[in-house]
């Protein structure tokens, strides 16, 4: 009898312990759900009540910005019409449906995307002076500009490899550079920029912004927006630096290496006419490389020079 009573007490103790642990688990689950909901709501409130930024043209040249608008409009018009014309010619002429011209059409598409991404805010800013831009609009423009920039850098890299194979290995060109490989390379080029940039652009929503909120350009760039954040931006800065090093800088290194090998191969040609022909073939691509990378370096340095000056500007010009 005593043993049965003891067993019953043991079962009751086990049941009480299990019930107590179950209640603790429910309490912890409710607390975690409450924390998640409150954190999610605070994130929603933070993203929905973002301040606007102020875009500027050229500080100190506000009086003549209307005149600067004219050459900018002409440049945008030439870029858009020229790239559309290139795409139309390549599409309609079946003789141009080759890997080299596919890469050229992808380059024209990227140039068109960059022009369209920066055109609206640039024209409005130069026409009206300092202009407001909502946080979400700035975020989307930033994503488009950097995505197309990374895509164009990759296209120039693949084009340099195409020229290297065509000049250094002409007999194996049709075997190495096939339509299928160019298609795969094009898909990788299109996906590389947006996939790599999406985290760093979305992380901007987690920062509060204070101060003058005046950007250094007539469009939004990540390095320009992140300096206005009133929080620790170490991760964004390191992520952005790593991204640039392993994409744009690495692309530039391989482009330089490709043309160094091309130059070495050209110097080995006996005929001067052949050397001139090869140089003429590569000149247009080298020009495209310089036109792309030189302004990119300039845009990266401008915020450092304008940081103090732009914060002294009034919100509306």
mmCIF file of C-alpha atoms in Angstrom:
data_model
loop_
_atom_site.group_PDB
_atom_site.id
_atom_site.type_symbol
_atom_site.label_atom_id
_atom_site.label_comp_id
_atom_site.label_asym_id
_atom_site.label_seq_id
_atom_site.Cartn_x
_atom_site.Cartn_y
_atom_site.Cartn_z
ATOM 1 C CA UNK A 1 0.000 0.000 0.000
ATOM 2 C CA UNK A 2 2.792 2.380 0.889
ATOM 3 C CA UNK A 3 4.607 1.550 -2.332
ATOM 4 C CA UNK A 4 1.480 2.243 -4.402
ATOM 5 C CA UNK A 5 0.990 5.560 -2.602
ATOM 6 C CA UNK A 6 4.605 6.493 -3.250
ATOM 7 C CA UNK A 7 4.267 5.619 -6.915
ATOM 8 C CA UNK A 8 1.166 7.799 -7.123
ATOM 9 C CA UNK A 9 2.998 10.698 -5.518
ATOM 10 C CA UNK A 10 5.850 10.212 -7.987
ATOM 11 C CA UNK A 11 3.476 10.326 -10.939
ATOM 12 C CA UNK A 12 1.851 13.474 -9.556
ATOM 13 C CA UNK A 13 5.240 15.116 -9.179
ATOM 14 C CA UNK A 14 6.175 14.206 -12.733
ATOM 15 C CA UNK A 15 2.858 15.526 -14.029
ATOM 16 C CA UNK A 16 3.290 18.769 -12.088
ATOM 17 C CA UNK A 17 6.837 19.172 -13.424
ATOM 18 C CA UNK A 18 5.717 18.557 -17.014
ATOM 19 C CA UNK A 19 2.808 20.979 -16.605
ATOM 20 C CA UNK A 20 5.118 23.611 -15.122
ATOM 21 C CA UNK A 21 7.630 23.225 -17.959
ATOM 22 C CA UNK A 22 4.815 23.458 -20.518
ATOM 23 C CA UNK A 23 3.582 26.700 -18.945
ATOM 24 C CA UNK A 24 7.118 28.128 -19.024
ATOM 25 C CA UNK A 25 7.410 27.190 -22.691
ATOM 26 C CA UNK A 26 4.107 28.909 -23.490
ATOM 27 C CA UNK A 27 5.205 32.052 -21.635
ATOM 28 C CA UNK A 28 8.528 32.149 -23.506
ATOM 29 C CA UNK A 29 6.734 31.575 -26.808
ATOM 30 C CA UNK A 30 4.321 34.434 -26.105
ATOM 31 C CA UNK A 31 7.190 36.717 -25.092
ATOM 32 C CA UNK A 32 9.118 35.899 -28.278
ATOM 33 C CA UNK A 33 5.997 36.480 -30.383
ATOM 34 C CA UNK A 34 5.418 39.807 -28.649
ATOM 35 C CA UNK A 35 9.044 40.821 -29.219
ATOM 36 C CA UNK A 36 8.855 39.845 -32.896
ATOM 37 C CA UNK A 37 5.583 41.730 -33.420
ATOM 38 C CA UNK A 38 6.820 44.845 -31.618
ATOM 39 C CA UNK A 39 10.114 44.757 -33.544
ATOM 40 C CA UNK A 40 8.240 44.253 -36.813
ATOM 41 C CA UNK A 41 5.884 47.157 -36.063
ATOM 42 C CA UNK A 42 8.785 49.419 -35.140
ATOM 43 C CA UNK A 43 10.474 48.484 -38.410
ATOM 44 C CA UNK A 44 7.290 49.308 -40.325
ATOM 45 C CA UNK A 45 6.994 52.642 -38.533
ATOM 46 C CA UNK A 46 10.655 53.358 -39.204
ATOM 47 C CA UNK A 47 10.331 52.623 -42.905
ATOM 48 C CA UNK A 48 7.056 54.471 -43.373
ATOM 49 C CA UNK A 49 8.180 57.669 -41.668
ATOM 50 C CA UNK A 50 11.488 58.247 -43.360
ATOM 51 C CA UNK A 51 12.657 61.801 -43.986
ATOM 52 C CA UNK A 52 13.167 63.061 -47.487
ATOM 53 C CA UNK A 53 16.579 64.003 -48.850
ATOM 54 C CA UNK A 54 17.607 67.102 -50.770
ATOM 55 C CA UNK A 55 19.264 66.807 -54.159
ATOM 56 C CA UNK A 56 21.560 69.509 -55.498
ATOM 57 C CA UNK A 57 23.213 70.225 -58.825
ATOM 58 C CA UNK A 58 26.507 72.104 -58.681
ATOM 59 C CA UNK A 59 26.865 74.032 -55.386
ATOM 60 C CA UNK A 60 27.718 77.673 -56.027
ATOM 61 C CA UNK A 61 26.486 77.579 -59.634
ATOM 62 C CA UNK A 62 22.772 77.897 -58.923
ATOM 63 C CA UNK A 63 22.515 81.053 -61.043
ATOM 64 C CA UNK A 64 23.600 79.292 -64.238
ATOM 65 C CA UNK A 65 22.139 75.833 -63.623
ATOM 66 C CA UNK A 66 19.360 76.556 -66.136
ATOM 67 C CA UNK A 67 22.024 76.944 -68.810
ATOM 68 C CA UNK A 68 23.848 73.817 -67.656
ATOM 69 C CA UNK A 69 20.571 71.969 -68.162
ATOM 70 C CA UNK A 70 20.808 72.440 -71.951
ATOM 71 C CA UNK A 71 24.026 70.421 -72.548
ATOM 72 C CA UNK A 72 22.852 67.822 -70.033
ATOM 73 C CA UNK A 73 19.601 67.389 -71.956
ATOM 74 C CA UNK A 74 21.539 67.020 -75.198
ATOM 75 C CA UNK A 75 23.873 64.454 -73.630
ATOM 76 C CA UNK A 76 20.963 62.405 -72.291
ATOM 77 C CA UNK A 77 19.153 62.652 -75.619
ATOM 78 C CA UNK A 78 22.207 61.478 -77.564
ATOM 79 C CA UNK A 79 22.824 58.627 -75.096
ATOM 80 C CA UNK A 80 19.232 57.383 -75.144
ATOM 81 C CA UNK A 81 18.726 57.679 -78.909
ATOM 82 C CA UNK A 82 22.178 56.267 -79.674
ATOM 83 C CA UNK A 83 21.728 53.190 -77.493
ATOM 84 C CA UNK A 84 18.204 52.603 -78.810
ATOM 85 C CA UNK A 85 19.580 52.824 -82.360
ATOM 86 C CA UNK A 86 22.319 50.281 -81.555
ATOM 87 C CA UNK A 87 19.779 47.860 -80.082
ATOM 88 C CA UNK A 88 17.491 48.300 -83.093
ATOM 89 C CA UNK A 89 20.296 47.683 -85.625
ATOM 90 C CA UNK A 90 21.540 44.558 -83.827
ATOM 91 C CA UNK A 91 18.011 43.189 -83.493
ATOM 92 C CA UNK A 92 17.000 43.746 -87.116
ATOM 93 C CA UNK A 93 20.281 42.731 -88.803
ATOM 94 C CA UNK A 94 20.651 38.952 -88.585
ATOM 95 C CA UNK A 95 24.314 39.170 -89.648
ATOM 96 C CA UNK A 96 25.034 40.874 -86.316
ATOM 97 C CA UNK A 97 23.618 38.019 -84.227
ATOM 98 C CA UNK A 98 27.065 36.983 -83.019
ATOM 99 C CA UNK A 99 28.557 36.822 -79.493
ATOM 100 C CA UNK A 100 30.464 40.099 -79.902
ATOM 101 C CA UNK A 101 27.357 42.041 -80.909
ATOM 102 C CA UNK A 102 25.286 40.368 -78.212
ATOM 103 C CA UNK A 103 27.744 41.805 -75.700
ATOM 104 C CA UNK A 104 27.551 45.171 -77.435
ATOM 105 C CA UNK A 105 23.752 45.119 -77.184
ATOM 106 C CA UNK A 106 24.015 44.279 -73.474
ATOM 107 C CA UNK A 107 26.392 47.220 -73.038
ATOM 108 C CA UNK A 108 23.931 49.508 -74.854
ATOM 109 C CA UNK A 109 21.114 48.234 -72.632
ATOM 110 C CA UNK A 110 23.143 49.045 -69.503
ATOM 111 C CA UNK A 111 23.970 52.534 -70.761
ATOM 112 C CA UNK A 112 20.292 53.059 -71.488
ATOM 113 C CA UNK A 113 19.377 51.879 -67.991
ATOM 114 C CA UNK A 114 21.897 54.227 -66.363
ATOM 115 C CA UNK A 115 20.632 57.172 -68.404
ATOM 116 C CA UNK A 116 16.991 56.494 -67.576
ATOM 117 C CA UNK A 117 17.821 55.950 -63.868
ATOM 118 C CA UNK A 118 19.514 59.325 -63.435
ATOM 119 C CA UNK A 119 17.551 61.392 -65.977
ATOM 120 C CA UNK A 120 14.379 62.356 -64.009
ATOM 121 C CA UNK A 121 16.000 63.718 -60.844
ATOM 122 C CA UNK A 122 18.889 65.336 -62.733
ATOM 123 C CA UNK A 123 16.629 67.327 -65.043
ATOM 124 C CA UNK A 124 14.269 68.380 -62.245
ATOM 125 C CA UNK A 125 17.164 69.407 -59.981
ATOM 126 C CA UNK A 126 18.876 71.503 -62.647
ATOM 127 C CA UNK A 127 15.571 73.102 -63.638
ATOM 128 C CA UNK A 128 14.140 73.831 -60.169
ATOM 129 C CA UNK A 129 17.288 73.926 -58.038
ATOM 130 C CA UNK A 130 17.536 71.890 -54.821
ATOM 131 C CA UNK A 131 14.808 69.278 -54.914
ATOM 132 C CA UNK A 132 13.229 66.906 -52.379
ATOM 133 C CA UNK A 133 13.242 63.166 -52.970
ATOM 134 C CA UNK A 134 11.389 60.644 -50.817
ATOM 135 C CA UNK A 135 13.376 57.940 -49.046
ATOM 136 C CA UNK A 136 11.729 55.094 -50.976
ATOM 137 C CA UNK A 137 12.293 56.821 -54.321
ATOM 138 C CA UNK A 138 15.914 57.518 -53.416
ATOM 139 C CA UNK A 139 16.372 53.904 -52.361
ATOM 140 C CA UNK A 140 14.954 52.588 -55.642
ATOM 141 C CA UNK A 141 17.047 54.986 -57.737
ATOM 142 C CA UNK A 142 20.168 54.032 -55.805
ATOM 143 C CA UNK A 143 19.465 50.335 -56.394
ATOM 144 C CA UNK A 144 19.006 50.885 -60.140
ATOM 145 C CA UNK A 145 22.098 53.071 -60.578
ATOM 146 C CA UNK A 146 24.451 50.745 -58.703
ATOM 147 C CA UNK A 147 22.952 47.620 -60.309
ATOM 148 C CA UNK A 148 23.432 48.968 -63.823
ATOM 149 C CA UNK A 149 26.935 50.166 -62.900
ATOM 150 C CA UNK A 150 27.982 46.717 -61.675
ATOM 151 C CA UNK A 151 26.389 45.144 -64.737
ATOM 152 C CA UNK A 152 28.269 47.458 -67.084
ATOM 153 C CA UNK A 153 31.547 46.733 -65.329
ATOM 154 C CA UNK A 154 30.954 43.008 -65.846
ATOM 155 C CA UNK A 155 30.022 43.523 -69.514
ATOM 156 C CA UNK A 156 33.271 45.405 -70.132
ATOM 157 C CA UNK A 157 35.173 42.551 -68.475
ATOM 158 C CA UNK A 158 33.545 39.924 -70.709
ATOM 159 C CA UNK A 159 34.149 42.116 -73.772
ATOM 160 C CA UNK A 160 37.846 42.401 -72.889
ATOM 161 C CA UNK A 161 38.024 38.607 -72.626
ATOM 162 C CA UNK A 162 36.277 38.382 -76.011
ATOM 163 C CA UNK A 163 38.905 40.670 -77.568
ATOM 164 C CA UNK A 164 41.700 38.695 -75.887
ATOM 165 C CA UNK A 165 40.480 35.401 -77.374
ATOM 166 C CA UNK A 166 39.860 36.981 -80.797
ATOM 167 C CA UNK A 167 43.388 38.435 -81.002
ATOM 168 C CA UNK A 168 45.504 35.921 -79.096
ATOM 169 C CA UNK A 169 43.626 32.717 -80.053
ATOM 170 C CA UNK A 170 41.857 33.529 -83.339
ATOM 171 C CA UNK A 171 41.678 29.910 -84.540
ATOM 172 C CA UNK A 172 39.897 28.790 -81.354
ATOM 173 C CA UNK A 173 37.588 31.794 -81.076
ATOM 174 C CA UNK A 174 34.487 30.034 -82.409
ATOM 175 C CA UNK A 175 35.089 27.109 -80.053
ATOM 176 C CA UNK A 176 35.707 29.166 -76.895
ATOM 177 C CA UNK A 177 33.225 32.024 -77.410
ATOM 178 C CA UNK A 178 29.939 30.285 -78.215
ATOM 179 C CA UNK A 179 26.416 31.619 -78.115
ATOM 180 C CA UNK A 180 25.533 29.380 -75.176
ATOM 181 C CA UNK A 181 28.464 30.638 -73.099
ATOM 182 C CA UNK A 182 27.653 34.247 -73.929
ATOM 183 C CA UNK A 183 24.044 33.640 -72.839
ATOM 184 C CA UNK A 184 25.204 32.198 -69.514
ATOM 185 C CA UNK A 185 27.622 35.079 -69.040
ATOM 186 C CA UNK A 186 24.845 37.565 -69.807
ATOM 187 C CA UNK A 187 22.546 35.941 -67.244
ATOM 188 C CA UNK A 188 25.309 36.054 -64.617
ATOM 189 C CA UNK A 189 25.966 39.708 -65.468
ATOM 190 C CA UNK A 190 22.298 40.618 -65.060
ATOM 191 C CA UNK A 191 21.928 38.806 -61.721
ATOM 192 C CA UNK A 192 25.246 39.761 -60.099
ATOM 193 C CA UNK A 193 24.519 43.403 -59.389
ATOM 194 C CA UNK A 194 20.935 43.233 -58.043
ATOM 195 C CA UNK A 195 21.568 40.138 -55.889
ATOM 196 C CA UNK A 196 24.705 41.617 -54.313
ATOM 197 C CA UNK A 197 23.180 45.074 -53.807
ATOM 198 C CA UNK A 198 19.788 44.127 -52.378
ATOM 199 C CA UNK A 199 20.986 43.551 -48.757
ATOM 200 C CA UNK A 200 22.967 46.779 -48.502
ATOM 201 C CA UNK A 201 20.121 48.857 -49.944
ATOM 202 C CA UNK A 202 17.503 47.279 -47.660
ATOM 203 C CA UNK A 203 19.730 47.830 -44.612
ATOM 204 C CA UNK A 204 19.430 51.586 -45.138
ATOM 205 C CA UNK A 205 15.893 51.317 -43.737
ATOM 206 C CA UNK A 206 17.286 50.422 -40.319
ATOM 207 C CA UNK A 207 19.124 53.742 -39.841
ATOM 208 C CA UNK A 208 17.800 57.050 -38.530
ATOM 209 C CA UNK A 209 18.808 60.128 -40.536
ATOM 210 C CA UNK A 210 19.447 63.548 -39.082
ATOM 211 C CA UNK A 211 21.194 66.795 -39.904
ATOM 212 C CA UNK A 212 20.809 68.628 -43.175
ATOM 213 C CA UNK A 213 20.032 65.479 -45.253
ATOM 214 C CA UNK A 214 21.544 67.170 -48.333
ATOM 215 C CA UNK A 215 23.082 64.833 -50.899
ATOM 216 C CA UNK A 216 26.095 65.716 -53.033
ATOM 217 C CA UNK A 217 24.560 64.952 -56.420
ATOM 218 C CA UNK A 218 21.370 65.289 -58.398
ATOM 219 C CA UNK A 219 20.722 61.568 -57.845
ATOM 220 C CA UNK A 220 21.078 59.078 -54.986
ATOM 221 C CA UNK A 221 24.214 57.019 -54.350
ATOM 222 C CA UNK A 222 24.822 54.669 -51.427
ATOM 223 C CA UNK A 223 28.081 56.297 -50.335
ATOM 224 C CA UNK A 224 26.282 59.647 -50.332
ATOM 225 C CA UNK A 225 23.249 58.516 -48.304
ATOM 226 C CA UNK A 226 25.076 56.402 -45.729
ATOM 227 C CA UNK A 227 27.139 59.363 -44.454
ATOM 228 C CA UNK A 228 23.893 61.049 -43.332
ATOM 229 C CA UNK A 229 22.890 58.158 -41.057
ATOM 230 C CA UNK A 230 22.948 58.899 -37.318
ATOM 231 C CA UNK A 231 23.990 55.383 -36.300
ATOM 232 C CA UNK A 232 26.826 52.909 -36.517
ATOM 233 C CA UNK A 233 27.199 52.176 -40.237
ATOM 234 C CA UNK A 234 30.303 49.995 -39.971
ATOM 235 C CA UNK A 235 28.644 46.947 -41.529
ATOM 236 C CA UNK A 236 27.273 48.916 -44.474
ATOM 237 C CA UNK A 237 30.630 50.583 -45.061
ATOM 238 C CA UNK A 238 32.550 47.297 -44.915
ATOM 239 C CA UNK A 239 29.967 45.487 -47.046
ATOM 240 C CA UNK A 240 30.011 48.261 -49.634
ATOM 241 C CA UNK A 241 33.808 48.366 -49.716
ATOM 242 C CA UNK A 242 34.025 44.576 -50.058
ATOM 243 C CA UNK A 243 31.407 44.627 -52.805
ATOM 244 C CA UNK A 244 33.274 47.272 -54.790
ATOM 245 C CA UNK A 245 36.628 45.508 -54.383
ATOM 246 C CA UNK A 246 35.335 42.098 -55.472
ATOM 247 C CA UNK A 247 33.293 43.449 -58.396
ATOM 248 C CA UNK A 248 34.401 46.742 -59.923
ATOM 249 C CA UNK A 249 38.048 46.717 -58.793
ATOM 250 C CA UNK A 250 38.501 43.045 -59.645
ATOM 251 C CA UNK A 251 36.842 43.602 -63.030
ATOM 252 C CA UNK A 252 39.223 46.483 -63.720
ATOM 253 C CA UNK A 253 42.237 44.357 -62.773
ATOM 254 C CA UNK A 254 41.215 41.573 -65.160
ATOM 255 C CA UNK A 255 40.453 44.100 -67.916
ATOM 256 C CA UNK A 256 43.934 45.589 -67.507
ATOM 257 C CA UNK A 257 45.440 42.089 -67.516
ATOM 258 C CA UNK A 258 43.561 41.183 -70.713
ATOM 259 C CA UNK A 259 44.815 44.264 -72.525
ATOM 260 C CA UNK A 260 48.344 43.751 -71.241
ATOM 261 C CA UNK A 261 48.302 40.282 -72.808
ATOM 262 C CA UNK A 262 46.765 41.722 -75.983
ATOM 263 C CA UNK A 263 49.502 44.375 -76.137
ATOM 264 C CA UNK A 264 52.163 41.709 -75.675
ATOM 265 C CA UNK A 265 50.640 39.671 -78.512
ATOM 266 C CA UNK A 266 50.370 42.719 -80.784
ATOM 267 C CA UNK A 267 54.022 43.610 -80.252
ATOM 268 C CA UNK A 268 54.902 40.167 -81.553
ATOM 269 C CA UNK A 269 53.199 40.773 -84.899
ATOM 270 C CA UNK A 270 55.651 41.301 -87.729
ATOM 271 C CA UNK A 271 53.427 43.447 -89.924
ATOM 272 C CA UNK A 272 52.843 47.054 -88.885
ATOM 273 C CA UNK A 273 49.531 47.046 -90.747
ATOM 274 C CA UNK A 274 48.303 44.166 -88.588
ATOM 275 C CA UNK A 275 49.372 46.005 -85.441
ATOM 276 C CA UNK A 276 47.433 49.126 -86.478
ATOM 277 C CA UNK A 277 44.379 47.048 -87.341
ATOM 278 C CA UNK A 278 44.404 45.373 -83.914
ATOM 279 C CA UNK A 279 44.890 48.716 -82.152
ATOM 280 C CA UNK A 280 41.946 50.191 -84.051
ATOM 281 C CA UNK A 281 39.813 47.213 -83.040
ATOM 282 C CA UNK A 282 40.604 47.698 -79.350
ATOM 283 C CA UNK A 283 40.491 51.510 -79.257
ATOM 284 C CA UNK A 284 36.696 51.731 -79.085
ATOM 285 C CA UNK A 285 36.518 49.254 -76.217
ATOM 286 C CA UNK A 286 39.311 50.981 -74.303
ATOM 287 C CA UNK A 287 37.463 54.273 -74.744
ATOM 288 C CA UNK A 288 34.313 52.687 -73.303
ATOM 289 C CA UNK A 289 36.331 51.398 -70.330
ATOM 290 C CA UNK A 290 37.759 54.862 -69.606
ATOM 291 C CA UNK A 291 34.404 56.598 -70.086
ATOM 292 C CA UNK A 292 32.847 54.236 -67.543
ATOM 293 C CA UNK A 293 35.530 53.894 -64.857
ATOM 294 C CA UNK A 294 36.857 57.474 -64.704
ATOM 295 C CA UNK A 295 33.467 59.068 -63.819
ATOM 296 C CA UNK A 296 32.803 56.228 -61.351
ATOM 297 C CA UNK A 297 35.991 57.067 -59.449
ATOM 298 C CA UNK A 298 35.063 60.760 -59.573
ATOM 299 C CA UNK A 299 31.582 60.135 -58.169
ATOM 300 C CA UNK A 300 33.112 58.123 -55.329
ATOM 301 C CA UNK A 301 35.411 61.013 -54.359
ATOM 302 C CA UNK A 302 32.953 63.906 -54.740
ATOM 303 C CA UNK A 303 30.963 63.194 -51.529
ATOM 304 C CA UNK A 304 34.192 63.410 -49.518
ATOM 305 C CA UNK A 305 34.882 66.896 -50.881
ATOM 306 C CA UNK A 306 31.302 68.127 -50.641
ATOM 307 C CA UNK A 307 30.398 66.682 -47.259
ATOM 308 C CA UNK A 308 31.099 69.849 -45.273
ATOM 309 C CA UNK A 309 29.908 72.260 -47.935
ATOM 310 C CA UNK A 310 26.557 70.673 -48.700
ATOM 311 C CA UNK A 311 25.514 70.524 -45.056
ATOM 312 C CA UNK A 312 25.657 74.297 -44.996
ATOM 313 C CA UNK A 313 23.200 74.605 -47.870
ATOM 314 C CA UNK A 314 19.571 75.476 -47.231
ATOM 315 C CA UNK A 315 17.029 72.746 -47.959
ATOM 316 C CA UNK A 316 15.497 74.641 -50.855
ATOM 317 C CA UNK A 317 17.400 76.633 -53.437
#
